Short mmCIF file of C-alpha atoms and ligand atoms in Angstrom, two decimals:
data_model
loop_
_atom_site.label_atom_id
_atom_site.label_comp_id
_atom_site.label_asym_id
_atom_site.label_seq_id
_atom_site.Cartn_x
_atom_site.Cartn_y
_atom_site.Cartn_z
CA MET A 603 -200.82 144.49 34.17
CA SER A 604 -201.52 141.31 36.11
CA LYS A 605 -199.03 139.81 38.53
CA GLY A 606 -198.97 136.61 36.48
CA PHE A 607 -197.83 138.53 33.41
CA VAL A 608 -195.02 140.22 35.35
CA SER A 609 -193.68 136.97 36.81
CA ARG A 610 -193.80 135.22 33.42
CA GLY A 611 -191.88 138.10 31.88
CA PHE A 612 -189.31 137.92 34.66
CA ARG A 613 -188.81 134.20 34.15
CA GLY A 614 -188.44 134.73 30.42
CA ARG A 615 -185.52 137.06 30.99
CA ARG A 616 -183.58 134.56 33.09
CA LYS A 617 -180.18 134.04 31.47
CA PRO A 618 -179.29 130.58 30.15
CA GLY A 619 -176.21 130.60 32.42
CA ASP A 620 -178.47 130.55 35.49
CA GLU A 621 -179.92 127.28 34.28
CA ARG A 622 -176.59 125.70 33.49
CA GLY A 623 -175.43 125.88 37.11
CA ARG A 624 -178.53 123.98 38.14
CA ILE A 625 -178.04 120.96 35.85
CA PRO A 626 -175.94 118.24 37.56
CA PRO A 627 -173.06 116.59 35.67
CA GLY A 628 -174.14 114.33 32.80
CA GLN A 629 -177.72 115.66 32.79
CA TYR A 630 -179.57 117.61 30.09
CA LEU A 631 -182.41 120.13 30.42
CA GLU A 632 -185.84 118.64 29.70
CA ARG A 633 -188.85 120.90 29.14
CA GLY A 634 -191.50 118.18 28.90
CA PHE A 635 -192.31 115.77 31.72
CA PRO A 636 -191.35 112.19 30.75
CA VAL A 637 -193.21 109.31 32.40
CA LEU A 638 -191.01 106.50 33.74
CA SER A 639 -192.78 103.58 35.37
CA ALA A 640 -191.51 100.04 35.90
CA GLY A 641 -195.05 98.64 35.67
CA PRO A 642 -198.66 99.58 34.98
CA THR A 643 -200.25 102.65 36.57
CA PRO A 644 -202.31 101.57 39.58
CA HIS A 645 -205.72 103.17 40.10
CA THR A 646 -206.53 102.89 43.78
CA PRO A 647 -209.88 104.59 44.56
CA LEU A 648 -209.50 107.42 47.07
CA ALA A 649 -211.96 105.68 49.40
CA ALA A 650 -209.55 102.74 49.62
CA TRP A 651 -206.37 104.83 49.78
CA ASP A 652 -204.44 105.34 52.96
CA PHE A 653 -200.96 106.39 54.00
CA SER A 654 -199.18 104.53 56.78
CA LEU A 655 -196.11 104.80 58.95
CA LEU A 656 -195.14 101.24 59.85
CA GLY A 657 -192.21 99.15 60.97
CA GLU A 658 -190.11 99.94 63.99
CA VAL A 659 -192.49 102.47 65.52
CA ASP A 660 -194.10 102.41 68.95
CA GLN A 661 -197.54 102.75 67.39
CA PRO A 662 -198.19 102.57 63.63
CA LYS A 663 -199.99 105.58 62.17
CA ARG A 664 -202.49 105.64 59.32
CA TRP A 665 -204.22 108.48 57.47
CA THR A 666 -207.22 108.10 55.19
CA TRP A 667 -207.29 110.30 52.07
CA ASP A 668 -209.44 112.91 53.84
CA ALA A 669 -207.19 112.91 56.90
CA PHE A 670 -204.10 113.23 54.71
CA ARG A 671 -205.65 116.11 52.75
CA ALA A 672 -206.41 117.87 56.04
CA LEU A 673 -202.73 117.86 57.07
CA PRO A 674 -200.84 121.13 56.58
CA HIS A 675 -199.61 121.32 52.98
CA GLU A 676 -196.60 123.25 51.69
CA MET A 677 -195.97 124.61 48.20
CA VAL A 678 -192.51 123.78 46.91
CA THR A 679 -190.65 124.67 43.73
CA LYS A 680 -187.86 122.21 42.94
CA ASP A 681 -185.51 120.99 40.24
CA ILE A 682 -185.73 117.23 39.57
CA HIS A 683 -183.13 114.90 38.09
CA CYS A 684 -183.74 111.46 36.58
CA VAL A 685 -180.90 108.95 36.35
CA THR A 686 -181.80 108.52 32.64
CA LYS A 687 -180.20 111.99 32.36
CA TRP A 688 -183.05 114.46 32.12
CA SER A 689 -183.38 117.32 34.57
CA LYS A 690 -186.41 119.56 34.85
CA LEU A 691 -186.23 122.95 36.56
CA ASP A 692 -188.73 124.82 38.72
CA THR A 693 -191.37 122.12 39.06
CA HIS A 694 -194.21 123.16 41.39
CA TRP A 695 -195.69 120.76 43.91
CA GLU A 696 -197.97 120.78 46.95
CA GLY A 697 -197.76 118.26 49.72
CA VAL A 698 -197.12 117.32 53.31
CA SER A 699 -193.53 117.39 54.48
CA VAL A 700 -192.13 114.12 55.77
CA ASP A 701 -191.20 116.09 58.92
CA THR A 702 -194.90 116.71 59.55
CA LEU A 703 -195.73 113.03 59.03
CA LEU A 704 -192.93 111.60 61.17
CA GLU A 705 -193.76 113.94 64.07
CA GLN A 706 -196.74 111.67 64.58
CA VAL A 707 -194.79 108.56 65.58
CA ALA A 708 -192.23 107.72 68.24
CA HIS A 709 -189.42 105.71 66.74
CA ASP A 710 -185.72 104.95 66.84
CA ALA A 711 -185.24 104.23 63.14
CA LYS A 712 -182.37 105.32 60.90
CA TYR A 713 -183.88 104.53 57.48
CA VAL A 714 -187.22 104.53 55.74
CA ILE A 715 -188.44 102.22 53.00
CA ALA A 716 -191.10 103.95 50.93
CA PHE A 717 -193.65 101.47 49.56
CA SER A 718 -196.14 101.95 46.77
CA ASP A 719 -199.17 100.43 45.12
CA GLY A 720 -197.84 97.94 42.59
CA GLY A 721 -194.98 96.84 44.85
CA TYR A 722 -192.34 99.50 44.12
CA THR A 723 -190.04 100.34 47.02
CA THR A 724 -187.12 102.68 47.60
CA ASN A 725 -184.88 103.13 50.64
CA LEU A 726 -183.67 106.38 52.16
CA PRO A 727 -181.69 107.39 55.23
CA LEU A 728 -183.82 109.40 57.63
CA GLU A 729 -181.45 112.35 57.22
CA ASP A 730 -182.41 112.53 53.53
CA VAL A 731 -186.13 112.85 54.24
CA LEU A 732 -186.12 115.11 57.34
CA GLY A 733 -185.28 118.80 57.63
CA GLY A 734 -187.45 120.04 54.76
CA LYS A 735 -185.98 117.72 52.12
CA ALA A 736 -188.92 115.44 51.27
CA TRP A 737 -192.68 115.64 50.83
CA VAL A 738 -195.63 113.43 50.06
CA VAL A 739 -197.15 115.50 47.26
CA ASP A 740 -200.69 115.36 45.90
CA ALA A 741 -200.63 118.28 43.45
CA TYR A 742 -198.42 119.21 40.51
CA GLU A 743 -198.54 122.61 38.80
CA GLY A 744 -201.72 123.52 40.66
CA GLN A 745 -203.66 120.40 39.68
CA PRO A 746 -204.27 117.05 41.39
CA LEU A 747 -201.25 114.85 40.71
CA PRO A 748 -201.98 112.89 37.48
CA PRO A 749 -202.01 109.08 37.83
CA GLU A 750 -199.10 108.58 35.41
CA HIS A 751 -196.94 110.87 37.57
CA GLY A 752 -197.86 109.02 40.77
CA GLY A 753 -201.30 110.33 41.73
CA PRO A 754 -203.07 110.42 44.02
CA ALA A 755 -199.81 110.95 45.95
CA ARG A 756 -196.10 110.38 45.48
CA LEU A 757 -192.96 110.93 47.44
CA LEU A 758 -190.86 113.91 46.34
CA VAL A 759 -187.18 113.83 47.30
CA PRO A 760 -185.82 116.32 44.80
CA HIS A 761 -182.20 116.42 45.98
CA LEU A 762 -181.76 112.75 45.00
CA TYR A 763 -182.27 111.05 41.60
CA PHE A 764 -185.97 110.85 40.83
CA TRP A 765 -186.23 107.07 41.29
CA LYS A 766 -186.22 107.87 45.05
CA SER A 767 -189.47 109.81 44.53
CA ALA A 768 -191.79 106.80 44.74
CA LYS A 769 -194.98 107.23 42.75
CA TRP A 770 -198.32 105.93 44.17
CA VAL A 771 -196.70 105.91 47.60
CA ARG A 772 -198.76 104.35 50.38
CA GLY A 773 -196.44 104.68 53.29
CA LEU A 774 -193.05 104.60 54.91
CA ARG A 775 -191.64 101.63 56.78
CA LEU A 776 -189.21 102.78 59.47
CA VAL A 777 -186.23 100.50 60.00
CA ALA A 778 -183.01 100.42 62.00
CA GLN A 779 -181.13 98.53 59.26
CA ASP A 780 -180.97 99.76 55.68
CA GLU A 781 -182.27 97.47 52.93
CA PRO A 782 -182.23 98.07 49.18
CA GLY A 783 -185.46 98.98 47.37
CA PHE A 784 -186.53 98.04 43.85
CA TRP A 785 -183.91 99.83 41.71
CA GLU A 786 -181.28 99.72 44.44
CA SER A 787 -181.38 95.90 44.39
CA LEU A 788 -181.09 95.96 40.56
CA GLY A 789 -177.74 97.74 40.53
CA TYR A 790 -178.61 101.37 41.04
CA ASN A 791 -176.73 103.34 43.67
CA ASN A 792 -177.99 103.03 47.22
CA HIS A 793 -178.00 106.81 47.76
CA GLY A 794 -178.45 108.58 44.41
CA ASP A 795 -177.03 112.10 44.79
CA PRO A 796 -177.15 113.62 41.26
CA TRP A 797 -174.40 116.18 42.05
CA LYS A 798 -172.04 113.29 42.87
CA GLU A 799 -173.33 111.19 39.93
CA GLU A 800 -174.27 108.36 42.29
CA ARG A 801 -176.02 106.48 39.49
CA TYR A 802 -175.00 102.85 39.84
CA ARG A 803 -173.66 100.60 42.59
CA GLY A 804 -170.02 101.52 43.18
CA ASP A 805 -170.27 105.11 41.83
N1 LIG B 483 -194.04 103.38 42.10
C1 LIG B 483 -193.08 103.77 41.25
N2 LIG B 483 -192.45 104.93 41.52
C2 LIG B 483 -191.47 105.36 40.69
C3 LIG B 483 -191.10 104.62 39.56
C4 LIG B 483 -191.79 103.42 39.31
O1 LIG B 483 -191.51 102.70 38.32
N3 LIG B 483 -192.79 103.03 40.17
N4 LIG B 483 -190.09 105.07 38.74
C5 LIG B 483 -189.14 106.01 39.35
C6 LIG B 483 -188.27 106.63 38.36
S1 LIG B 483 -186.96 105.73 37.77
C7 LIG B 483 -188.43 107.93 38.00
S2 LIG B 483 -187.32 108.74 37.00
C8 LIG B 483 -189.62 108.69 38.42
C9 LIG B 483 -190.39 109.11 37.20
O2 LIG B 483 -191.46 109.93 37.59
P1 LIG B 483 -192.38 110.50 36.44
O3 LIG B 483 -192.94 109.34 35.68
O4 LIG B 483 -193.41 111.32 37.14
O5 LIG B 483 -191.48 111.35 35.56
O6 LIG B 483 -190.48 107.96 39.26
C10 LIG B 483 -189.85 107.09 40.15
N5 LIG B 483 -190.86 106.53 41.00
MO1 LIG B 484 -185.62 107.39 36.67
#
């Protein structure tokens, strides 16, 4: 019997109650993978792609695609929660932790603004992206990240609503002062903790 068969069988026996405790208030369990994009899917060629750390840093840092791929990658299994109320359990990703990236710059910042191809932005306190809480992922379920889900690379911040997980991410701007990103300036909550139902401004 192969290992794969055993682990599938084990997962199949998981009791529904185990799942219920993992779905935040007001969310439902989704088995598909919806695509939610505020604009068209960008298609930046890998040769033109880079990832940058900018802003209030002593020396900005930039990785080409090959340099980014050469960074140590981690495999993570996470539950994700969209503010439109779907949650998806045990999603598998591979990517570089934001800890690994930020080790490369000297800075005094308190917040990051993730920025993406197409102009999307989202803001996060440093404490929500350090300490093994956030990754820049380039693979999903063992395959290169599909363009509609943010490929070649997206941010993954699974403990916050999924709008914080910027697709087509191209870098992080480090700042001392917080500033709202795309959805945050349109009335969504500045923080977005699904367990506290921080959906909209004032929640
Ligand atoms: N660049 C970019 N990133 C984005 C978005 C977007 O419109 N543009 N939508 C956000 C929202 S609201 C959600 S729920 C997730 C959706 O990711 P998915 O399409 O892979 O499910 O991406 C987030 N990241
Ligand atoms: Mo979303």
